Amino acid sequence: MEEIKNMTKKLKNLKCDKMYDNNFYLTWEKTEDELKSVFTVADILRKMRESNISTKIFDSGLGISVFRDNSTRTRFSFASACNLLGLEVQDLEEGKSQIAHGETVRETANMISFMADVIGIRDDMFIGKGNKYMHEVADSVKEGYESGVLEQHPTLVNLQCDIDHPTQCMADLLHMIHYFGGIENLKGKKVAMSWAYSPSYGKPLSVPQGVIGLMTRMGMEVTLAHPEGYDLMPEVEEVAKKNSVKSGGKFTKTNSMKEAFENADVVYPKSWAPYAFMEKRTNLYGEGKFKEIDVLEKELLKENAKHKDWECTEEMMKLTKDQKALYLHCLPADISGVSCKEGEVAASVFDRYRKPLYKEAGYKPYIIAAMIFLSKVKDPAKKFEEILKQNKPRFSGK
Amino acid sequence: MEEIKNMTKKLKNLKCDKMYDNNFYLTWEKTEDELKSVFTVADILRKMRESNISTKIFDSGLGISVFRDNSTRTRFSFASACNLLGLEVQDLEEGKSQIAHGETVRETANMISFMADVIGIRDDMFIGKGNKYMHEVADSVKEGYESGVLEQHPTLVNLQCDIDHPTQCMADLLHMIHYFGGIENLKGKKVAMSWAYSPSYGKPLSVPQGVIGLMTRMGMEVTLAHPEGYDLMPEVEEVAKKNSVKSGGKFTKTNSMKEAFENADVVYPKSWAPYAFMEKRTNLYGEGKFKEIDVLEKELLKENAKHKDWECTEEMMKLTKDQKALYLHCLPADISGVSCKEGEVAASVFDRYRKPLYKEAGYKPYIIAAMIFLSKVKDPAKKFEEILKQNKPRFSGK
Amino acid sequence: MEEIKNMTKKLKNLKCDKMYDNNFYLTWEKTEDELKSVFTVADILRKMRESNISTKIFDSGLGISVFRDNSTRTRFSFASACNLLGLEVQDLEEGKSQIAHGETVRETANMISFMADVIGIRDDMFIGKGNKYMHEVADSVKEGYESGVLEQHPTLVNLQCDIDHPTQCMADLLHMIHYFGGIENLKGKKVAMSWAYSPSYGKPLSVPQGVIGLMTRMGMEVTLAHPEGYDLMPEVEEVAKKNSVKSGGKFTKTNSMKEAFENADVVYPKSWAPYAFMEKRTNLYGEGKFKEIDVLEKELLKENAKHKDWECTEEMMKLTKDQKALYLHCLPADISGVSCKEGEVAASVFDRYRKPLYKEAGYKPYIIAAMIFLSKVKDPAKKFEEILKQNKPRFSGK
């Protein structure tokens, strides 16, 4: 309880009033205080649930989820976050609903939102599309709210777009905060965000982009490593550069995994497709050229196969700080000899970090819940004091 | 609050005791007082939600939905209505459940209803089937309840059948009530329920049928317009005739869209398939003659194409009362140049009515909730007084 | 109320502390007291719901369902049970989630369980797989809980595996308890668990196995009847033998349906596939030999067809005690002339037992809820006293 009270006090000193009634698209659109608010609220919600205190702020209401790509983890994280706050999830299955572009986005967004308090969207497959779609949806329901169509303003949480994966990267960061004993201890820590080999093509760019866009805020020394040609979106690299200058950290690039791993405090080896490839694929899809996409994908797999040495092996881990950097992954990982023949990480490395990895993932529902909480509750600290005082049990059968 | 109290008083003077523990199939099976009760309860529920008052009357319990046709709007409307009252939605996916005819309907209906308070069904594709199926389900669970199989009696809400679309048409009408400033102001208003061209075949008859069956109750002058051959079910036209005589309104038919639009206060231009075609298709399905259905559908599209001039254009709108009749549609509309090349309505007309159209749709969750409320709560006015007194917030983070 | 108080007193005398924080896999892994606790808690929950008393012990929290086989009844039963206790169901659709074997089971089990209080799994299609998979999932989340990954320990309810179908068989038994007026009256009652003809292949063994494994606990005289070759898993028959010795009942086998039905108090005629066939099919699946599976299934259908005389006809029923044994079935049954040409049971027999059959099925949601309740609530009797005292209405609109 004392711990919760202290965190609530901390929250009072963070300026987060602009998160109220607002959407969450990209971490770099938020101030440092706002990011810290998310971390603090996530920690408070977690501690309260651990203490069997109900944090249901909604008596009824819906949380709408839209997954334009298969998803288990994020789906369950969003459902958990909504449930924690008292919202019931309704999933918009696009196959069934034929939501599409332009006109229909505006209409469908309003039609499903009459009793929606929050909308969570995952749309990460096509460069230049996902984030844009989220804005279309959010703008549509805002207009709907302002013109009296909707009684409440449904806010939006980006559950992964083509540019950023904020709920994942903030869960990663919250994990680091706890691991290193406080956000202030992240300053100067060396992070290796490295490409790694995977036998599958077309993994989204949003995780590495989200990582370099967020970790550079904390004064960390972020190295982005990948084989030649596996670039990220240039505008996000620009963001990372500017962030690092402002925060007193560093952002460097290299074509050597080893170089990135050397003396790293944190390593994040993960496969992704090159930006240029993703862009080309997006265009081909737009033109309906599916045969060309097949050809393109085969080319990429061939190209990938040249870089099988980009694997997070025991030898690579030995290069890191005290030979025991914190290993991060958004899961599921391609584990060599387990989920594939040759992959991103050696089985023995993965296995040693299994529990921390699961904990890392466990922050995600709370990060999402915190984003919803901050967009809905006008005075978060005061509300937490109320909840504490009320002390309603989540489970009353103990 | 004063407004809610006044509506509650109004509700006390409406005789709606037969709605208690009863199903809702067709609007013309309900008395005028019963229809008014639905409108009043819908308005109270809406006002209460706007005032952040929780209307959860169920602490637990299920609302079962059965969609035998794709649906987003109605699905979300039903889910919203259930959520508003405290019921959790469980969707019976027929593909997965192999519910079928006769014997199995009775069994499945009971098997899914052990904790169901309400069942919502959409089944509109086949003439002579949907409404019948709803009765089978409702009769089955009533029998189950009476014989002690079910502890509670799940009531049924028709979410669209082959005959009527009561939740849609009552939402349309509630929209008109608010637009014209009261149900008493509808008397004498001229409504044009008109066929309109669409490039797709086989749209259900339930909306135009529901409209002529309901609007004629209110003393309105309803004109049904369609090209020759695009008739509705004759028994529903009979209903409309009788209604208009009784209510002091009018029901006329024409084969000219223009004639219907002239001086109309309300226009509802919408595509549908001719009754005779729908009946033929139903029979072919029953006989498993899918090739013949393909042929039939092509014929209909050809026939449709002869009537592309049945479009709600700016010119058509100029014919209406003061050139600005209220434009209605159940959505989604086939908008010329937007969702199709040539369709039901010109883009500029649709765009001018977008917000009212969204509001029209927004009444649907409340209409459904009102139907559930009236079938479950023995003394609705008293219950609302209790809810007002309790004054529990829907969202407690404000 | 008096009735509930008496049942609560009864519960106090039953030793069920080992059910707390524990999983439910097989009925024969539970003590007699534990089984009686499940029946008693199920009856209390049912009586409370009938009395409009809310039994929500969770303010928020998730119940996860995993159906590796199509399911309507069990799906709705699990959803109803969760809803009754206050948990929201999230279904893990395996097609979407790509959960698989070994490594990924551990990971996915944890990833979906961050806010899960209970996991219900149905996995009955492959011999040697389903029960094993459940243990993998339960062990994974237990490990997750113990290592701090999960805040709560999600317990597991077996919703049907390759070995047992405990929620079905306990619902069957609770039905018999009420039918015969008490568990003590089951002693000496003759049960015919008999194979019956069905035109479909590959029905799971879990129901007949569950029946012989459970009914033999109650001092009943259980006869297992099937055509030669239609054996169950030998280890389960061993369980039945031992149970009957211990309980003072009987377990006998015969290849004659008539012999089993003679003077039977209860008959359970139901189709299943022979154990040897199921094992062979499982192996072929493992080897990806789908053509061979087709051949195997055709062979079985041919073999089945030799035994069309294994039908629960009126003549068969005349052999039973006073010509009116209690007819049981897990539903849906293959009814001759109704759901198939020739099947497990004559239409007139089925029809006469329809209401009791529906009631039998109606116990399942309460059996599941009781299993969850006992795994979550440390002092069940005390909790029920609290709930009674609180007396919160489930539905407040009466």
Coordinates of C-alpha atoms in Angstrom, one line a residue, chain C residues 31-278:
Chain C
T31 CA -11.6 -38.5 -3.8
E32 CA -15.2 -39.3 -3.2
D33 CA -15.5 -36.3 -0.9
E34 CA -14.1 -34.1 -3.6
L35 CA -16.6 -35.4 -6.2
K36 CA -19.4 -34.8 -3.7
S37 CA -18.1 -31.3 -3.1
V38 CA -18.5 -30.6 -6.8
F39 CA -22.0 -31.9 -6.8
T40 CA -22.9 -29.9 -3.7
V41 CA -21.4 -26.6 -4.9
A42 CA -23.1 -27.1 -8.3
D43 CA -26.4 -27.5 -6.6
I44 CA -25.8 -24.5 -4.3
L45 CA -24.9 -22.3 -7.3
R46 CA -28.0 -23.5 -9.2
K47 CA -30.3 -22.9 -6.3
M48 CA -28.7 -19.4 -5.7
R49 CA -29.2 -18.5 -9.3
E50 CA -32.8 -19.7 -9.2
S51 CA -33.2 -17.5 -6.1
N52 CA -31.8 -14.6 -8.0
I53 CA -28.7 -14.3 -5.8
S54 CA -25.6 -13.1 -7.5
T55 CA -22.6 -15.5 -7.2
K56 CA -20.1 -13.3 -8.8
I57 CA -16.9 -13.8 -6.9
F58 CA -14.7 -12.1 -9.5
D59 CA -15.0 -8.3 -10.1
S60 CA -12.8 -8.8 -13.2
G61 CA -10.6 -11.5 -14.6
L62 CA -10.5 -13.8 -17.6
G63 CA -11.6 -17.4 -18.3
I64 CA -9.6 -18.8 -21.2
S65 CA -11.2 -21.4 -23.4
V66 CA -9.3 -23.6 -25.9
F67 CA -11.4 -25.8 -28.2
R68 CA -9.3 -28.0 -30.4
D69 CA -12.5 -29.5 -31.8
N70 CA -15.8 -27.8 -32.8
S71 CA -18.1 -27.3 -29.9
T72 CA -21.3 -25.4 -29.2
R73 CA -22.7 -27.0 -26.0
T74 CA -19.4 -27.1 -24.1
R75 CA -18.4 -23.7 -25.4
F76 CA -21.7 -22.2 -24.0
S77 CA -21.5 -24.2 -20.8
F78 CA -18.0 -22.9 -20.1
A79 CA -19.0 -19.3 -21.0
S80 CA -22.1 -19.6 -18.8
A81 CA -20.0 -20.9 -15.8
C82 CA -17.4 -18.1 -16.2
N83 CA -20.1 -15.5 -16.5
L84 CA -21.9 -16.8 -13.4
L85 CA -18.7 -16.3 -11.4
G86 CA -17.8 -12.9 -12.9
L87 CA -15.1 -14.0 -15.4
E88 CA -15.1 -12.8 -19.0
V89 CA -14.3 -15.5 -21.6
Q90 CA -11.6 -15.1 -24.1
D91 CA -11.4 -17.9 -26.6
L92 CA -8.0 -18.9 -28.0
E93 CA -8.7 -19.8 -31.6
E94 CA -5.9 -22.1 -32.5
G95 CA -6.1 -21.5 -36.2
K96 CA -5.4 -17.9 -35.5
S97 CA -2.8 -18.4 -32.8
Q98 CA -0.7 -21.2 -34.2
I99 CA -0.2 -22.8 -30.8
A100 CA 1.5 -26.1 -31.3
H101 CA 3.8 -28.4 -29.4
G102 CA 6.4 -28.4 -26.7
E103 CA 8.2 -25.1 -26.6
T104 CA 5.3 -23.1 -27.9
V105 CA 2.8 -24.6 -25.6
R106 CA 4.7 -23.3 -22.6
E107 CA 5.1 -19.9 -24.1
T108 CA 1.6 -19.4 -25.4
A109 CA 0.0 -20.7 -22.2
N110 CA 1.8 -18.0 -20.3
M111 CA 1.2 -15.3 -22.9
I112 CA -2.6 -15.7 -22.7
S113 CA -2.7 -16.1 -19.0
F114 CA -1.5 -12.8 -17.5
M115 CA -5.0 -12.1 -16.2
A116 CA -6.5 -15.6 -16.4
D117 CA -8.0 -17.3 -13.4
V118 CA -9.1 -20.4 -15.2
I119 CA -8.3 -22.2 -18.4
G120 CA -10.8 -24.7 -20.0
I121 CA -9.5 -27.0 -22.7
R122 CA -11.3 -29.5 -25.0
D123 CA -8.9 -31.7 -26.9
D124 CA -10.3 -35.1 -27.5
M125 CA -9.5 -36.2 -31.0
F126 CA -6.2 -38.0 -30.6
I127 CA -5.4 -40.9 -28.3
G128 CA -2.5 -40.1 -26.1
K129 CA -2.6 -36.3 -26.9
G130 CA -5.4 -34.4 -25.2
N131 CA -4.8 -35.1 -21.6
K132 CA -1.0 -34.7 -22.1
Y133 CA -1.6 -31.3 -23.7
M134 CA -3.7 -30.2 -20.7
H135 CA -0.9 -31.2 -18.4
E136 CA 1.6 -29.3 -20.5
V137 CA -0.5 -26.2 -20.3
A138 CA -1.3 -26.5 -16.6
D139 CA 2.4 -27.2 -15.8
S140 CA 3.5 -24.2 -17.9
V141 CA 1.2 -21.7 -16.1
K142 CA 2.0 -23.1 -12.7
E143 CA 5.7 -22.6 -13.5
G144 CA 4.8 -19.1 -14.7
Y145 CA 3.0 -18.4 -11.5
E146 CA 5.7 -19.7 -9.3
S147 CA 8.4 -17.7 -11.1
G148 CA 6.4 -14.5 -10.8
V149 CA 5.5 -14.2 -14.5
L150 CA 1.8 -14.6 -13.6
E151 CA 0.2 -12.8 -10.7
Q152 CA -2.4 -15.5 -10.2
H153 CA -2.4 -19.2 -10.7
P154 CA -4.8 -20.1 -13.5
T155 CA -6.3 -23.5 -12.8
L156 CA -7.4 -25.9 -15.4
V157 CA -10.7 -27.6 -16.2
N158 CA -10.7 -30.5 -18.5
L159 CA -13.6 -29.9 -20.9
Q160 CA -13.0 -33.3 -22.6
C161 CA -9.8 -35.1 -23.4
D162 CA -8.9 -38.4 -25.0
I163 CA -9.3 -40.2 -21.6
D164 CA -12.2 -38.6 -19.7
H165 CA -15.0 -36.1 -20.1
P166 CA -15.4 -35.2 -16.5
T167 CA -17.8 -32.2 -16.8
Q168 CA -20.2 -34.3 -19.0
C169 CA -20.1 -37.4 -16.8
M170 CA -20.5 -35.4 -13.6
A171 CA -23.5 -33.6 -15.1
D172 CA -24.8 -37.0 -16.1
L173 CA -24.3 -38.2 -12.5
L174 CA -25.8 -35.1 -10.9
H175 CA -28.8 -35.7 -13.1
M176 CA -29.0 -39.3 -11.8
I177 CA -28.6 -38.0 -8.2
H178 CA -31.6 -35.8 -8.6
Y179 CA -33.6 -38.4 -10.5
F180 CA -33.1 -41.1 -7.9
G181 CA -33.4 -38.7 -5.0
G182 CA -29.9 -38.7 -3.6
I183 CA -26.4 -40.0 -4.2
E184 CA -27.0 -42.7 -1.6
N185 CA -29.8 -44.2 -3.7
L186 CA -27.4 -44.9 -6.6
K187 CA -25.9 -47.9 -4.8
G188 CA -26.8 -51.1 -6.5
K189 CA -28.5 -49.3 -9.5
K190 CA -27.7 -51.1 -12.8
V191 CA -26.2 -48.9 -15.5
A192 CA -25.8 -50.0 -19.1
M193 CA -23.1 -48.1 -20.9
S194 CA -23.6 -49.5 -24.4
W195 CA -22.2 -48.9 -27.8
A196 CA -24.8 -47.9 -30.4
Y197 CA -24.7 -47.6 -34.1
S198 CA -24.0 -44.3 -35.8
P199 CA -23.3 -43.5 -39.5
S200 CA -20.4 -41.3 -38.5
Y201 CA -16.9 -42.5 -37.7
G202 CA -14.4 -41.6 -35.0
K203 CA -16.5 -40.4 -32.1
P204 CA -14.3 -40.0 -29.1
L205 CA -14.0 -42.6 -26.3
S206 CA -14.0 -40.0 -23.5
V207 CA -17.7 -40.3 -22.7
P208 CA -18.0 -44.1 -22.3
Q209 CA -14.6 -44.1 -20.5
G210 CA -15.7 -41.3 -18.2
V211 CA -19.0 -43.1 -17.5
I212 CA -17.4 -46.4 -16.5
G213 CA -14.7 -44.5 -14.5
L214 CA -17.2 -42.4 -12.6
M215 CA -20.4 -44.5 -12.1
T216 CA -18.3 -47.4 -10.6
R217 CA -17.4 -45.0 -7.8
M218 CA -21.0 -44.9 -6.6
G219 CA -21.6 -48.6 -5.8
M220 CA -23.5 -48.9 -9.1
E221 CA -23.5 -52.0 -11.2
V222 CA -22.0 -50.9 -14.5
T223 CA -22.2 -53.0 -17.6
L224 CA -20.1 -52.0 -20.6
A225 CA -21.5 -53.4 -23.8
H226 CA -20.1 -53.2 -27.3
P227 CA -19.6 -55.3 -30.4
E228 CA -16.4 -57.3 -30.5
G229 CA -13.5 -55.1 -31.3
Y230 CA -15.0 -51.8 -30.0
D231 CA -12.8 -51.8 -26.9
L232 CA -12.0 -48.8 -24.7
M233 CA -8.6 -47.9 -23.4
P234 CA -7.6 -50.9 -21.3
E235 CA -6.2 -48.7 -18.5
V236 CA -9.6 -47.0 -18.0
E237 CA -11.3 -50.4 -17.8
E238 CA -8.8 -51.3 -15.1
V239 CA -9.8 -48.1 -13.2
A240 CA -13.5 -49.1 -13.5
K241 CA -12.7 -52.6 -12.1
K242 CA -10.8 -51.3 -9.1
N243 CA -13.5 -48.6 -8.5
S244 CA -16.3 -51.2 -8.4
V245 CA -14.4 -53.4 -6.0
K246 CA -13.8 -50.5 -3.7
S247 CA -17.3 -49.1 -3.8
G248 CA -19.1 -52.4 -3.5
G249 CA -20.5 -52.1 -7.0
K250 CA -19.9 -54.2 -10.1
F251 CA -18.2 -53.8 -13.4
T252 CA -18.9 -56.3 -16.1
K253 CA -18.5 -56.5 -19.9
T254 CA -20.6 -58.1 -22.6
N255 CA -20.9 -58.2 -26.4
S256 CA -24.7 -58.1 -26.2
M257 CA -26.6 -54.9 -26.0
K258 CA -29.6 -56.9 -24.8
E259 CA -27.8 -58.4 -21.9
A260 CA -26.7 -54.9 -20.7
F261 CA -30.2 -53.5 -21.0
E262 CA -31.9 -56.3 -19.1
N263 CA -33.2 -54.9 -15.9
A264 CA -31.1 -51.8 -16.2
D265 CA -32.1 -48.7 -14.2
V266 CA -30.1 -46.4 -16.5
V267 CA -29.1 -46.9 -20.1
Y268 CA -26.5 -44.8 -22.0
P269 CA -26.4 -46.0 -25.6
K270 CA -23.8 -44.1 -27.6
S271 CA -21.5 -44.6 -30.5
W272 CA -17.7 -44.6 -30.3
A273 CA -14.8 -45.7 -32.4
P274 CA -12.7 -48.6 -31.3
Y275 CA -9.6 -47.8 -29.3
A276 CA -7.3 -49.7 -31.7
F277 CA -8.7 -47.6 -34.6
M278 CA -8.3 -44.3 -32.7

